[in-house]
Amino acid sequence: MKRALLTILTIALVWSPAEARTKAAAWVVKEQIAEACDGGRGTIDPVGVIERDLDGDGKSDLILSHDAIFCSDSRFGRSGFCGAQVCSVIFYVRRGGLLKKVSEALGGGVTIGPGRRLSISMHGHGGQSVSVKWNGKAFE
C-alpha cells in the first residue's frame, strides 16, 4: 500500500496538466522554440504554455509566452522575441484540428482568471498590468 501511494505521488509530481499538450499545441511549441532560438535548441517552461478555451467554443485554445523559452545555443539564453522588459505573447484559437494565430502582445507572467469570460493578465512595459479579453471576434 505504501509503495503504491508513493508511486502515485511520484507520478503526480513529475507529470502535471500544464505539461499535457494536444498534438497541435505540441507542434506550435516546437515551431516557436525553433524560431525563438534561431533554429537552435531550446526548452520552454510549462508555465508559458496555456491551453484553455479562450473563445468560448468549448475547444482548447493556446497562449504561448516567449518569456518561458530558454535557448541552449543563444548568447543570452532567452527567446529572440524578448526585449529588456517584455516578450512576445502569442494567442491561438482552434479552428478544426488546427491552432490559428490570431493575436500577439508584448508582456510576460501570463495568468488567466476564472469564469466564462476569461480575463488574461500579464505585466507590460514598466511593470504595468495589462489585461486582454476575447470580445467574440478577437482579443482586445
PDB file of C-alpha atoms in Angstrom:
ATOM      1  CA  MET A   1       0.000   0.000   0.000  1.00  0.00           C
ATOM      2  CA  LYS A   2       2.767   2.468   0.931  1.00  0.00           C
ATOM      3  CA  ARG A   3       4.677   1.675  -2.247  1.00  0.00           C
ATOM      4  CA  ALA A   4       1.571   2.164  -4.429  1.00  0.00           C
ATOM      5  CA  LEU A   5       0.847   5.504  -2.763  1.00  0.00           C
ATOM      6  CA  LEU A   6       4.454   6.602  -3.226  1.00  0.00           C
ATOM      7  CA  THR A   7       4.291   5.671  -6.927  1.00  0.00           C
ATOM      8  CA  ILE A   8       1.076   7.664  -7.383  1.00  0.00           C
ATOM      9  CA  LEU A   9       2.540  10.699  -5.614  1.00  0.00           C
ATOM     10  CA  THR A  10       5.715  10.481  -7.696  1.00  0.00           C
ATOM     11  CA  ILE A  11       3.708  10.384 -10.934  1.00  0.00           C
ATOM     12  CA  ALA A  12       1.602  13.333  -9.786  1.00  0.00           C
ATOM     13  CA  LEU A  13       4.700  15.393  -9.016  1.00  0.00           C
ATOM     14  CA  VAL A  14       6.521  14.555 -12.256  1.00  0.00           C
ATOM     15  CA  TRP A  15       3.532  14.906 -14.586  1.00  0.00           C
ATOM     16  CA  SER A  16       1.366  17.950 -14.357  1.00  0.00           C
ATOM     17  CA  PRO A  17      -1.550  19.109 -16.537  1.00  0.00           C
ATOM     18  CA  ALA A  18       0.475  22.187 -17.571  1.00  0.00           C
ATOM     19  CA  GLU A  19       2.770  19.820 -19.425  1.00  0.00           C
ATOM     20  CA  ALA A  20      -0.058  17.940 -21.159  1.00  0.00           C
ATOM     21  CA  ARG A  21      -0.413  19.253 -24.674  1.00  0.00           C
ATOM     22  CA  THR A  22      -2.618  18.497 -27.614  1.00  0.00           C
ATOM     23  CA  LYS A  23      -0.769  17.479 -30.779  1.00  0.00           C
ATOM     24  CA  ALA A  24      -1.496  20.883 -32.334  1.00  0.00           C
ATOM     25  CA  ALA A  25      -0.123  22.721 -29.281  1.00  0.00           C
ATOM     26  CA  ALA A  26       2.968  20.494 -29.163  1.00  0.00           C
ATOM     27  CA  TRP A  27       3.640  21.314 -32.825  1.00  0.00           C
ATOM     28  CA  VAL A  28       3.212  25.081 -32.247  1.00  0.00           C
ATOM     29  CA  VAL A  29       5.520  24.945 -29.198  1.00  0.00           C
ATOM     30  CA  LYS A  30       8.203  23.099 -31.170  1.00  0.00           C
ATOM     31  CA  GLU A  31       7.994  25.588 -34.047  1.00  0.00           C
ATOM     32  CA  GLN A  32       8.082  28.616 -31.725  1.00  0.00           C
ATOM     33  CA  ILE A  33      11.132  27.293 -29.848  1.00  0.00           C
ATOM     34  CA  ALA A  34      12.982  26.759 -33.150  1.00  0.00           C
ATOM     35  CA  GLU A  35      12.058  30.272 -34.314  1.00  0.00           C
ATOM     36  CA  ALA A  36      12.856  31.886 -30.951  1.00  0.00           C
ATOM     37  CA  CYS A  37      16.246  30.168 -30.803  1.00  0.00           C
ATOM     38  CA  ASP A  38      17.127  30.982 -34.430  1.00  0.00           C
ATOM     39  CA  GLY A  39      16.961  27.325 -35.419  1.00  0.00           C
ATOM     40  CA  GLY A  40      18.964  26.214 -32.368  1.00  0.00           C
ATOM     41  CA  ARG A  41      17.927  24.099 -29.447  1.00  0.00           C
ATOM     42  CA  GLY A  42      15.805  25.310 -26.585  1.00  0.00           C
ATOM     43  CA  THR A  43      13.203  24.466 -23.991  1.00  0.00           C
ATOM     44  CA  ILE A  44      10.040  26.018 -22.632  1.00  0.00           C
ATOM     45  CA  ASP A  45       8.887  26.196 -19.032  1.00  0.00           C
ATOM     46  CA  PRO A  46       5.363  24.693 -18.939  1.00  0.00           C
ATOM     47  CA  VAL A  47       4.068  27.896 -17.312  1.00  0.00           C
ATOM     48  CA  GLY A  48       4.477  29.597 -20.728  1.00  0.00           C
ATOM     49  CA  VAL A  49       2.106  27.180 -22.468  1.00  0.00           C
ATOM     50  CA  ILE A  50      -1.523  27.713 -21.530  1.00  0.00           C
ATOM     51  CA  GLU A  51      -4.202  25.555 -23.149  1.00  0.00           C
ATOM     52  CA  ARG A  52      -7.716  26.700 -22.256  1.00  0.00           C
ATOM     53  CA  ASP A  53     -10.934  27.510 -24.050  1.00  0.00           C
ATOM     54  CA  LEU A  54     -10.333  31.208 -24.640  1.00  0.00           C
ATOM     55  CA  ASP A  55     -13.082  31.985 -27.137  1.00  0.00           C
ATOM     56  CA  GLY A  56     -15.979  30.071 -25.559  1.00  0.00           C
ATOM     57  CA  ASP A  57     -16.409  27.434 -28.284  1.00  0.00           C
ATOM     58  CA  GLY A  58     -15.640  24.511 -25.972  1.00  0.00           C
ATOM     59  CA  LYS A  59     -12.290  23.700 -27.648  1.00  0.00           C
ATOM     60  CA  SER A  60      -8.886  24.276 -26.081  1.00  0.00           C
ATOM     61  CA  ASP A  61      -7.006  27.251 -27.497  1.00  0.00           C
ATOM     62  CA  LEU A  62      -3.413  28.275 -26.766  1.00  0.00           C
ATOM     63  CA  ILE A  63      -1.401  31.121 -25.293  1.00  0.00           C
ATOM     64  CA  LEU A  64       2.361  30.818 -25.768  1.00  0.00           C
ATOM     65  CA  SER A  65       4.571  33.219 -23.831  1.00  0.00           C
ATOM     66  CA  HIS A  66       8.121  33.654 -25.102  1.00  0.00           C
ATOM     67  CA  ASP A  67       9.333  34.679 -21.639  1.00  0.00           C
ATOM     68  CA  ALA A  68       9.250  30.949 -20.828  1.00  0.00           C
ATOM     69  CA  ILE A  69      11.538  29.944 -23.730  1.00  0.00           C
ATOM     70  CA  PHE A  70      15.207  29.329 -22.967  1.00  0.00           C
ATOM     71  CA  CYS A  71      17.709  28.806 -25.796  1.00  0.00           C
ATOM     72  CA  SER A  72      20.674  26.486 -25.351  1.00  0.00           C
ATOM     73  CA  ASP A  73      22.787  27.969 -28.132  1.00  0.00           C
ATOM     74  CA  SER A  74      21.928  31.645 -27.635  1.00  0.00           C
ATOM     75  CA  ARG A  75      24.366  34.169 -26.228  1.00  0.00           C
ATOM     76  CA  PHE A  76      21.663  35.456 -23.881  1.00  0.00           C
ATOM     77  CA  GLY A  77      19.797  32.201 -23.275  1.00  0.00           C
ATOM     78  CA  ARG A  78      16.407  33.836 -23.942  1.00  0.00           C
ATOM     79  CA  SER A  79      13.974  33.798 -26.796  1.00  0.00           C
ATOM     80  CA  GLY A  80      14.917  36.115 -29.642  1.00  0.00           C
ATOM     81  CA  PHE A  81      11.417  37.564 -29.246  1.00  0.00           C
ATOM     82  CA  CYS A  82      12.221  39.120 -25.865  1.00  0.00           C
ATOM     83  CA  GLY A  83      13.397  42.619 -25.178  1.00  0.00           C
ATOM     84  CA  ALA A  84      14.762  44.075 -21.970  1.00  0.00           C
ATOM     85  CA  GLN A  85      11.369  44.015 -20.195  1.00  0.00           C
ATOM     86  CA  VAL A  86       8.805  42.007 -22.153  1.00  0.00           C
ATOM     87  CA  CYS A  87       8.489  39.189 -24.673  1.00  0.00           C
ATOM     88  CA  SER A  88       6.027  38.159 -27.365  1.00  0.00           C
ATOM     89  CA  VAL A  89       2.851  36.535 -26.100  1.00  0.00           C
ATOM     90  CA  ILE A  90       1.006  34.789 -28.916  1.00  0.00           C
ATOM     91  CA  PHE A  91      -2.695  33.873 -28.902  1.00  0.00           C
ATOM     92  CA  TYR A  92      -4.029  30.975 -30.961  1.00  0.00           C
ATOM     93  CA  VAL A  93      -7.615  29.784 -31.379  1.00  0.00           C
ATOM     94  CA  ARG A  94      -8.611  26.332 -32.519  1.00  0.00           C
ATOM     95  CA  ARG A  95     -10.179  26.109 -35.945  1.00  0.00           C
ATOM     96  CA  GLY A  96     -10.946  22.480 -36.726  1.00  0.00           C
ATOM     97  CA  GLY A  97      -7.951  20.459 -35.584  1.00  0.00           C
ATOM     98  CA  LEU A  98      -5.502  23.334 -36.086  1.00  0.00           C
ATOM     99  CA  LEU A  99      -4.430  26.282 -33.966  1.00  0.00           C
ATOM    100  CA  LYS A 100      -4.584  29.613 -35.813  1.00  0.00           C
ATOM    101  CA  LYS A 101      -2.544  32.604 -34.640  1.00  0.00           C
ATOM    102  CA  VAL A 102      -4.989  35.452 -34.099  1.00  0.00           C
ATOM    103  CA  SER A 103      -3.152  37.987 -31.959  1.00  0.00           C
ATOM    104  CA  GLU A 104       0.143  38.903 -30.361  1.00  0.00           C
ATOM    105  CA  ALA A 105       1.034  41.189 -27.481  1.00  0.00           C
ATOM    106  CA  LEU A 106       4.143  42.188 -25.565  1.00  0.00           C
ATOM    107  CA  GLY A 107       4.219  41.056 -21.963  1.00  0.00           C
ATOM    108  CA  GLY A 108       5.206  38.370 -19.511  1.00  0.00           C
ATOM    109  CA  GLY A 109       3.983  36.460 -16.477  1.00  0.00           C
ATOM    110  CA  VAL A 110       0.708  35.492 -18.158  1.00  0.00           C
ATOM    111  CA  THR A 111      -2.143  34.347 -15.920  1.00  0.00           C
ATOM    112  CA  ILE A 112      -5.799  33.569 -16.604  1.00  0.00           C
ATOM    113  CA  GLY A 113      -8.625  34.406 -14.248  1.00  0.00           C
ATOM    114  CA  PRO A 114     -11.676  32.240 -13.547  1.00  0.00           C
ATOM    115  CA  GLY A 115     -15.075  32.425 -15.163  1.00  0.00           C
ATOM    116  CA  ARG A 116     -16.638  32.133 -18.591  1.00  0.00           C
ATOM    117  CA  ARG A 117     -15.362  35.465 -19.956  1.00  0.00           C
ATOM    118  CA  LEU A 118     -11.730  34.873 -19.107  1.00  0.00           C
ATOM    119  CA  SER A 119      -9.525  37.771 -18.158  1.00  0.00           C
ATOM    120  CA  ILE A 120      -5.961  37.233 -19.324  1.00  0.00           C
ATOM    121  CA  SER A 121      -3.466  39.278 -17.319  1.00  0.00           C
ATOM    122  CA  MET A 122       0.247  39.922 -17.753  1.00  0.00           C
ATOM    123  CA  HIS A 123       2.830  42.560 -16.989  1.00  0.00           C
ATOM    124  CA  GLY A 124       3.746  45.023 -19.706  1.00  0.00           C
ATOM    125  CA  HIS A 125       6.442  47.658 -20.211  1.00  0.00           C
ATOM    126  CA  GLY A 126       7.485  49.317 -16.970  1.00  0.00           C
ATOM    127  CA  GLY A 127       5.713  46.640 -14.937  1.00  0.00           C
ATOM    128  CA  GLN A 128       2.255  47.963 -15.780  1.00  0.00           C
ATOM    129  CA  SER A 129      -0.603  45.475 -15.614  1.00  0.00           C
ATOM    130  CA  VAL A 130      -2.109  44.519 -18.975  1.00  0.00           C
ATOM    131  CA  SER A 131      -5.417  42.701 -19.411  1.00  0.00           C
ATOM    132  CA  VAL A 132      -6.695  41.017 -22.589  1.00  0.00           C
ATOM    133  CA  LYS A 133     -10.158  39.552 -23.267  1.00  0.00           C
ATOM    134  CA  TRP A 134     -11.880  37.776 -26.161  1.00  0.00           C
ATOM    135  CA  ASN A 135     -14.630  40.057 -27.492  1.00  0.00           C
ATOM    136  CA  GLY A 136     -16.334  37.394 -29.592  1.00  0.00           C
ATOM    137  CA  LYS A 137     -14.193  38.018 -32.673  1.00  0.00           C
ATOM    138  CA  ALA A 138     -10.708  38.957 -31.467  1.00  0.00           C
ATOM    139  CA  PHE A 139      -8.575  39.600 -28.404  1.00  0.00           C
ATOM    140  CA  GLU A 140      -8.620  43.205 -27.175  1.00  0.00           C
TER     141      GLU A 140
END
